[in-house]
Short mmCIF file of C-alpha atoms and ligand atoms in Angstrom, two decimals:
data_model
loop_
_atom_site.label_atom_id
_atom_site.label_comp_id
_atom_site.label_asym_id
_atom_site.label_seq_id
_atom_site.Cartn_x
_atom_site.Cartn_y
_atom_site.Cartn_z
CA MET X 132 14.24 6.31 89.78
CA MET X 133 11.02 6.05 90.18
CA THR X 134 9.70 10.06 89.70
CA GLN X 135 7.08 11.48 90.95
CA LEU X 136 4.61 12.40 88.12
CA PRO X 137 4.13 15.48 87.26
CA THR X 138 8.22 16.48 86.86
CA HIS X 139 7.97 20.49 87.63
CA LEU X 140 9.82 21.57 83.91
CA GLY X 141 11.66 24.91 83.85
CA LEU X 142 11.10 26.48 79.78
CA VAL X 143 13.90 29.01 80.12
CA PHE X 144 14.38 30.98 76.72
CA GLY X 145 15.26 34.37 75.53
CA GLY X 146 18.97 35.07 76.84
CA VAL X 147 21.68 38.33 76.24
CA SER X 148 21.95 37.00 72.00
CA GLY X 149 21.37 37.31 68.54
CA GLU X 150 19.22 35.12 68.62
CA HIS X 151 16.99 36.04 71.39
CA ALA X 152 13.59 36.46 69.15
CA VAL X 153 14.11 32.48 68.03
CA SER X 154 14.49 31.41 70.79
CA ILE X 155 10.84 33.24 72.15
CA ARG X 156 9.66 30.49 68.84
CA SER X 157 11.27 27.40 69.27
CA ALA X 158 10.68 28.08 73.63
CA ALA X 159 6.62 28.22 72.44
CA THR X 160 7.29 24.69 70.29
CA VAL X 161 8.84 23.09 72.76
CA LEU X 162 6.44 24.55 75.23
CA ALA X 163 2.59 23.42 72.96
CA ALA X 164 4.57 20.08 72.31
CA LEU X 165 4.77 19.44 76.69
CA GLY X 166 1.42 19.77 76.71
CA ARG X 167 0.69 17.66 74.14
CA GLY X 168 -0.87 13.59 74.97
CA THR X 169 0.83 11.99 77.53
CA ASN X 170 2.98 14.62 78.32
CA THR X 171 0.04 16.44 79.89
CA GLU X 172 0.92 13.99 82.74
CA ARG X 173 3.87 13.67 82.78
CA TYR X 174 5.15 16.72 83.08
CA ARG X 175 3.99 20.36 85.02
CA VAL X 176 5.58 23.65 82.67
CA SER X 177 7.16 26.88 85.00
CA CYS X 178 8.38 29.17 82.08
CA PHE X 179 11.31 31.95 82.55
CA TYR X 180 11.81 34.52 80.36
CA ILE X 181 15.71 36.10 80.12
CA ASP X 182 15.82 39.58 78.35
CA GLN X 183 18.21 41.31 75.73
CA ARG X 184 19.54 42.82 79.45
CA GLY X 185 20.27 39.10 81.05
CA ARG X 186 17.49 39.62 83.71
CA TRP X 187 15.45 36.96 84.99
CA TRP X 188 11.60 37.20 84.15
CA PRO X 189 8.79 34.72 85.75
CA PRO X 190 6.59 32.76 84.67
CA SER X 191 3.79 35.04 84.20
CA VAL X 192 6.01 38.10 81.95
CA ALA X 193 7.44 34.81 80.10
CA GLN X 194 3.79 33.83 79.26
CA ARG X 195 3.07 36.62 77.39
CA VAL X 196 5.99 37.20 75.47
CA LEU X 197 5.20 33.68 74.41
CA GLU X 198 2.20 34.07 73.61
CA ARG X 199 2.93 37.26 71.78
CA GLY X 200 6.10 35.78 70.11
CA THR X 201 8.13 39.00 70.35
CA PRO X 202 10.89 40.41 72.61
CA ALA X 203 9.97 41.89 75.83
CA LEU X 204 10.19 45.71 75.25
CA ALA X 205 11.50 47.32 77.93
CA ALA X 206 8.52 49.41 78.14
CA ASP X 207 6.24 46.30 78.48
CA LEU X 208 8.08 44.66 81.61
CA PRO X 209 7.11 45.89 84.85
CA ASP X 210 9.24 47.29 87.67
CA PRO X 211 11.34 44.24 88.69
CA ASP X 212 12.41 45.50 92.55
CA ARG X 213 7.95 45.79 92.69
CA HIS X 214 7.61 42.49 90.24
CA GLY X 215 10.85 39.81 90.97
CA GLY X 216 12.03 40.16 87.67
CA PHE X 217 16.09 40.28 88.59
CA ARG X 218 19.20 39.18 88.71
CA GLY X 219 18.67 35.82 89.56
CA PHE X 220 16.17 33.45 90.18
CA PRO X 221 12.15 34.94 89.70
CA ALA X 222 10.03 33.33 92.07
CA GLY X 223 9.09 30.45 91.27
CA ALA X 224 11.98 28.73 89.73
CA LEU X 225 13.90 27.06 92.89
CA GLU X 226 11.27 24.73 92.71
CA VAL X 227 12.24 23.86 89.40
CA GLU X 228 13.45 19.66 88.84
CA VAL X 229 14.55 19.56 85.30
CA TRP X 230 15.43 22.86 83.15
CA PHE X 231 15.18 23.03 79.96
CA PRO X 232 16.75 25.38 78.28
CA VAL X 233 16.05 26.73 75.24
CA LEU X 234 18.89 29.16 74.46
CA HIS X 235 20.71 29.67 71.76
CA GLY X 236 24.18 31.52 70.81
CA PRO X 237 26.01 32.50 73.78
CA ASN X 238 24.27 33.19 77.63
CA GLY X 239 22.75 29.87 76.82
CA GLU X 240 24.88 27.27 74.86
CA ASP X 241 27.79 28.07 75.43
CA GLY X 242 27.80 26.62 78.33
CA THR X 243 27.36 29.39 81.15
CA ILE X 244 23.14 28.00 82.17
CA GLN X 245 25.11 24.84 81.76
CA GLY X 246 27.51 25.76 84.81
CA LEU X 247 24.83 27.37 86.95
CA PHE X 248 22.25 24.66 86.79
CA THR X 249 25.40 22.04 87.24
CA LEU X 250 26.17 24.45 90.52
CA MET X 251 22.72 23.34 91.53
CA GLN X 252 22.83 19.96 91.37
CA LEU X 253 20.49 20.15 89.13
CA PRO X 254 19.12 18.22 85.93
CA PHE X 255 18.94 19.76 82.43
CA VAL X 256 17.97 19.50 79.07
CA GLY X 257 20.83 18.86 76.57
CA SER X 258 25.10 18.81 76.83
CA GLY X 259 26.77 20.31 79.65
CA VAL X 260 28.94 22.61 80.53
CA LEU X 261 31.97 21.11 78.22
CA GLY X 262 30.32 20.31 75.71
CA SER X 263 28.20 23.25 75.18
CA ALA X 264 31.27 25.44 75.31
CA VAL X 265 33.46 23.69 73.07
CA GLY X 266 30.64 23.38 70.44
CA MET X 267 29.58 27.23 70.64
CA ASP X 268 33.48 27.81 69.74
CA LYS X 269 34.10 27.47 66.40
CA GLN X 270 38.47 27.27 67.01
CA ALA X 271 38.25 25.00 69.62
CA MET X 272 35.43 23.13 67.57
CA LYS X 273 37.69 22.85 64.56
CA ALA X 274 40.28 22.30 67.21
CA ALA X 275 37.92 19.00 68.32
CA PHE X 276 37.00 18.26 65.11
CA ALA X 277 40.90 17.31 63.87
CA ALA X 278 42.15 15.82 66.65
CA ALA X 279 38.62 13.15 65.61
CA GLU X 280 40.01 13.20 62.40
CA LEU X 281 36.51 14.53 61.03
CA PRO X 282 37.39 15.74 57.64
CA GLN X 283 36.80 19.76 57.52
CA VAL X 284 38.06 22.22 54.45
CA PRO X 285 41.21 23.73 55.37
CA TYR X 286 41.00 26.67 57.98
CA CYS X 287 43.04 28.89 60.21
CA CYS X 288 42.73 29.92 63.63
CA LEU X 289 43.98 33.43 64.65
CA ASP X 290 43.16 36.64 67.10
CA ALA X 291 42.18 40.00 66.55
CA ALA X 292 45.27 40.84 67.81
CA GLU X 293 47.37 39.34 65.92
CA LEU X 294 45.26 41.53 63.34
CA LYS X 295 45.88 45.30 65.04
CA ALA X 296 49.53 44.21 64.74
CA ALA X 297 50.19 43.07 61.82
CA PRO X 298 47.63 43.26 59.76
CA ASP X 299 49.71 42.29 56.49
CA ALA X 300 51.77 39.10 57.60
CA VAL X 301 48.21 38.20 58.57
CA LEU X 302 46.91 38.89 54.61
CA GLU X 303 49.83 36.97 53.97
CA ARG X 304 49.49 33.79 55.46
CA LEU X 305 45.86 33.53 55.16
CA GLU X 306 46.29 34.28 51.72
CA THR X 307 49.33 31.18 50.97
CA ALA X 308 47.90 28.99 52.94
CA LEU X 309 43.37 29.17 51.78
CA GLY X 310 43.35 31.80 49.02
CA TYR X 311 40.36 33.16 47.53
CA PRO X 312 37.09 33.44 48.01
CA CYS X 313 37.55 32.66 51.88
CA PHE X 314 35.24 32.50 54.94
CA VAL X 315 35.53 35.22 57.92
CA LYS X 316 33.61 34.49 61.11
CA PRO X 317 33.80 34.78 64.78
CA ALA X 318 34.41 31.89 66.77
CA ASN X 319 31.52 32.91 69.18
CA MET X 320 28.74 34.02 67.27
CA GLY X 321 25.45 31.77 65.47
CA SER X 322 23.23 32.41 62.65
CA SER X 323 26.09 33.39 60.27
CA VAL X 324 26.03 37.50 62.31
CA GLY X 325 29.59 38.84 60.92
CA ILE X 326 30.09 35.74 59.06
CA SER X 327 31.37 37.22 55.29
CA LYS X 328 32.91 35.76 52.02
CA ALA X 329 35.64 37.44 50.79
CA SER X 330 37.33 37.37 47.35
CA ASP X 331 39.78 39.73 47.33
CA ARG X 332 42.51 41.49 49.76
CA PRO X 333 40.11 44.24 50.47
CA GLY X 334 37.88 42.27 50.95
CA LEU X 335 39.45 39.63 53.77
CA LEU X 336 40.68 42.55 55.65
CA ALA X 337 36.89 44.29 55.77
CA GLY X 338 35.43 40.64 56.66
CA LEU X 339 38.45 40.45 59.44
CA GLN X 340 37.96 43.91 60.53
CA LEU X 341 34.33 43.53 60.92
CA ALA X 342 34.27 39.81 63.41
CA ALA X 343 36.90 41.61 64.67
CA THR X 344 34.80 43.92 65.93
CA LEU X 345 32.64 41.50 67.62
CA ASP X 346 34.87 37.79 69.02
CA PRO X 347 38.34 38.43 69.44
CA ARG X 348 38.58 34.87 68.20
CA LEU X 349 38.63 34.58 64.45
CA VAL X 350 38.42 31.48 62.04
CA VAL X 351 38.54 31.77 58.43
CA GLU X 352 38.01 29.20 55.91
CA GLN X 353 38.17 27.88 52.22
CA GLY X 354 35.00 28.42 50.14
CA VAL X 355 33.64 25.65 49.06
CA LYS X 356 30.58 25.45 46.47
CA ALA X 357 28.72 22.06 48.04
CA ARG X 358 25.49 21.60 49.32
CA GLU X 359 24.43 21.72 52.72
CA LEU X 360 23.32 18.60 54.92
CA GLU X 361 22.07 18.79 58.57
CA CYS X 362 21.65 15.45 60.95
CA ALA X 363 20.25 15.74 64.17
CA VAL X 364 21.58 13.54 67.27
CA LEU X 365 19.99 12.52 70.22
CA GLY X 366 20.52 10.71 73.06
CA VAL X 367 23.26 10.86 76.11
CA GLY X 368 24.74 7.28 76.27
CA GLN X 369 23.48 5.69 73.29
CA LEU X 370 23.37 8.62 70.23
CA ARG X 371 21.31 8.63 67.86
CA ALA X 372 21.32 9.78 64.20
CA SER X 373 18.24 11.11 62.21
CA VAL X 374 18.28 11.19 58.73
CA LEU X 375 20.11 13.48 57.20
CA GLY X 376 18.10 16.99 55.72
CA GLU X 377 19.44 19.81 52.69
CA ILE X 378 18.79 23.35 53.20
CA CYS X 379 18.06 24.69 49.64
CA PHE X 380 18.60 28.71 48.45
CA GLU X 381 19.01 31.06 46.07
CA ALA X 382 21.79 32.89 47.54
CA ASP X 383 25.67 32.52 47.03
CA TRP X 384 25.79 31.41 50.84
CA TYR X 385 23.29 30.96 53.69
CA ASP X 386 23.71 34.55 55.46
CA TYR X 387 21.25 35.93 57.83
CA ASP X 388 18.75 37.26 55.95
CA THR X 389 18.81 34.44 53.93
CA LYS X 390 18.00 32.29 56.80
CA TYR X 391 15.61 33.94 58.86
CA SER X 392 13.58 35.79 55.25
CA ASP X 393 10.58 34.13 54.89
CA GLY X 394 11.27 32.26 50.75
CA SER X 395 14.75 32.74 50.40
CA SER X 396 15.45 28.76 51.65
CA HIS X 397 13.19 25.79 52.01
CA THR X 398 14.29 22.38 53.05
CA VAL X 399 14.60 18.67 51.47
CA ILE X 400 13.89 16.00 54.17
CA PRO X 401 15.13 13.57 53.66
CA ALA X 402 18.05 15.00 51.92
CA GLU X 403 18.24 13.25 47.50
CA VAL X 404 21.96 11.74 48.28
CA PRO X 405 22.66 8.33 47.24
CA ALA X 406 22.32 6.01 50.70
CA GLU X 407 26.14 5.42 51.49
CA LEU X 408 26.67 9.12 52.18
CA ALA X 409 23.71 10.03 54.13
CA GLN X 410 25.18 6.53 56.15
CA ARG X 411 28.60 8.52 56.24
CA ALA X 412 27.27 11.65 57.54
CA GLN X 413 25.28 10.52 60.24
CA ALA X 414 28.60 8.20 61.64
CA MET X 415 30.68 11.73 61.17
CA ALA X 416 27.40 13.33 63.46
CA ILE X 417 27.61 10.75 66.08
CA ALA X 418 31.68 11.36 66.14
CA ALA X 419 31.26 15.05 66.43
CA CYS X 420 29.19 14.95 69.06
CA ARG X 421 31.94 12.66 70.88
CA ALA X 422 34.61 15.15 69.69
CA VAL X 423 33.08 17.43 71.38
CA ALA X 424 31.46 15.94 74.17
CA ALA X 425 27.98 16.91 73.34
CA ALA X 426 25.10 15.11 74.64
CA GLY X 427 21.12 15.05 75.21
CA LEU X 428 21.01 16.74 71.40
CA SER X 429 22.55 18.16 68.40
CA ARG X 430 22.64 19.32 65.03
CA VAL X 431 25.58 18.77 62.59
CA ASP X 432 25.77 20.19 59.62
CA PHE X 433 27.63 19.26 56.73
CA PHE X 434 29.35 20.69 53.40
CA TYR X 435 28.81 18.20 50.26
CA ASP X 436 30.30 18.45 47.20
CA GLU X 437 28.61 15.65 45.02
CA ASN X 438 31.01 15.79 42.06
CA SER X 439 33.87 15.43 44.17
CA GLY X 440 32.08 13.06 46.63
CA ASP X 441 33.49 15.08 49.48
CA LEU X 442 31.68 15.65 52.58
CA TRP X 443 33.29 17.91 55.32
CA ILE X 444 31.87 18.22 58.73
CA ASN X 445 30.93 22.40 59.10
CA GLU X 446 29.94 22.49 62.65
CA ILE X 447 28.07 21.52 65.82
CA ASN X 448 25.09 22.52 67.38
CA THR X 449 24.06 21.48 70.74
CA LEU X 450 21.06 23.49 71.37
CA PRO X 451 19.05 24.02 67.41
CA GLY X 452 16.14 26.47 65.97
CA PHE X 453 13.04 24.85 67.38
CA THR X 454 10.85 26.02 65.98
CA SER X 455 8.35 24.45 65.02
CA GLN X 456 9.82 25.00 60.92
CA SER X 457 13.15 24.43 62.34
CA MET X 458 15.47 21.70 60.72
CA TYR X 459 16.60 19.88 63.89
CA PRO X 460 12.69 18.71 64.89
CA MET X 461 10.94 18.32 61.33
CA LEU X 462 14.56 15.89 60.77
CA TRP X 463 13.17 13.43 64.06
CA GLN X 464 9.68 13.88 62.56
CA ALA X 465 10.41 12.61 59.22
CA THR X 466 12.67 9.69 61.15
CA GLY X 467 9.49 9.03 62.78
CA LEU X 468 9.36 10.70 66.30
CA PRO X 469 6.82 13.22 66.69
CA LEU X 470 8.22 16.41 68.17
CA GLU X 471 5.70 15.54 71.64
CA ASP X 472 7.63 12.15 71.98
CA LEU X 473 10.66 13.78 70.88
CA VAL X 474 10.96 16.80 74.02
CA HIS X 475 9.89 14.18 76.69
CA GLU X 476 12.92 12.23 74.97
CA LEU X 477 15.13 14.72 75.27
CA VAL X 478 13.85 15.32 79.35
CA LEU X 479 14.45 11.42 80.60
CA GLY X 480 18.38 12.12 77.98
CA ALA X 481 18.19 15.00 81.08
CA ARG X 482 17.67 12.26 83.36
CA GLU X 483 20.49 10.53 82.22
CA SER X 484 23.67 12.95 82.07
CA PHE X 485 22.64 14.55 85.39
CA GLY X 486 22.81 10.46 86.55
CA GLN X 487 26.24 10.30 84.92
CA ARG X 488 27.37 12.96 85.64
CA HIS X 489 26.74 12.52 90.01
CA HIS X 490 28.02 8.90 89.49
CA PHE X 491 31.77 10.19 87.93
CA GLY X 492 31.40 13.38 89.80
CA GLY X 493 32.57 16.32 87.41
CA ALA X 494 30.46 19.22 85.14
CA THR X 495 30.96 17.20 81.86
CA ALA X 496 29.40 15.64 79.22
N1 ADP S 85 33.88 27.41 54.03
C1 ADP S 85 32.71 27.73 53.39
N2 ADP S 85 32.65 27.44 52.03
C2 ADP S 85 30.83 27.67 52.23
N3 ADP S 85 30.45 28.42 52.57
C3 ADP S 85 30.23 28.39 53.75
C4 ADP S 85 31.36 28.28 53.99
N4 ADP S 85 31.65 28.17 55.41
C5 ADP S 85 30.44 29.44 55.78
N5 ADP S 85 30.09 29.03 54.33
C6 ADP S 85 28.47 29.23 54.78
O1 ADP S 85 27.85 30.83 55.92
C7 ADP S 85 26.92 29.41 55.98
C8 ADP S 85 26.86 30.26 58.28
O2 ADP S 85 28.21 29.60 58.05
P1 ADP S 85 28.52 28.92 59.14
O3 ADP S 85 29.64 28.51 59.84
O4 ADP S 85 27.23 27.09 59.64
O5 ADP S 85 27.95 29.47 60.49
P2 ADP S 85 26.88 29.77 61.81
O6 ADP S 85 27.68 29.34 63.45
O7 ADP S 85 26.79 31.94 61.85
O8 ADP S 85 25.66 29.04 61.41
C9 ADP S 85 27.25 28.38 56.09
O9 ADP S 85 25.87 28.06 56.16
C10 ADP S 85 27.31 28.55 54.58
O10 ADP S 85 26.33 28.63 53.73
MG1 MG S 86 26.03 26.96 60.35
#
């Protein structure tokens, strides 16, 4: 298909999510890469900001937020009625040809915005409705991985209502199935928000109660002592896996503070693991994308026990962090794909996914 250059891209970021601030930094990185080298001839980019209340803002406001690099406070935003910010599309958004969502977590990585673009019959970067939704919800994701026979640590799914109705029975079921330590997770958060490690019954109950305030769908997993490896996947029909990276940290586990305080963790790329293990992880990363119908881009995370050689899949992120320090772009850089080429490939993938959806008439992939 011949396309007219430059393509008008809509970069949308921010969003109603605990990862709003990370999204701003990711969007700044993507925007910079779209404005370098040959991309300047290929693309004209309009930025749109979704504030923490879900209102869309036009490029004038979006640009200011990107330059400052921090979320807009209510006081910074002009009166929405007079300046085009409202619950819907601001001026300029309807002229966008290809959307580039850079939204992490709920309300963006979960199929919601993908549904909007699908309804509008417009191409967009990343997974469609199904892949985004299944990838986001840890219960659904685990069920899809299990169906694809991907190794996972033992886990149980439960509902907050079950916990409320019969806490003792729930605690007994979890203790029998998993033992301690175990990890309690709300199904739909990200950035380790609401996750806790429990070492005894009171800790487990407290963790479940905390997670239940964030999500009615909960997951509990057996705790493992393992290295944390990550692999980036790119492509639509043909999926490619990057070299592996490892996250190293001193803390007991990779909690919110460790993720976001400077100096608490560092990455090793490529990860220092046997070549056979790296190949196994790469094959599993691609299988994980197929299992949840993810496309375009994904980062697949693993636990690796070097003593036993066990490799378990932990999760898939269908819109992984994209800051200049994020694993996803760094893994591709180390695999020989610089950031400018990576963002270009992602837009080409948006067109390929669009073609597939059009061909099959559905909203998957
Ligand atoms: N079963 C587990 N065993 C050991 N550590 C775990 C386990 N599950 C989670 N963790 C720790 O918690 C972190 C966050 O969990 P994860 O499921 O990746 O949530 P998120 O989607 O918020 O990133 C992991 O990176 C790891 O350090
Ligand atoms: Mg994680």
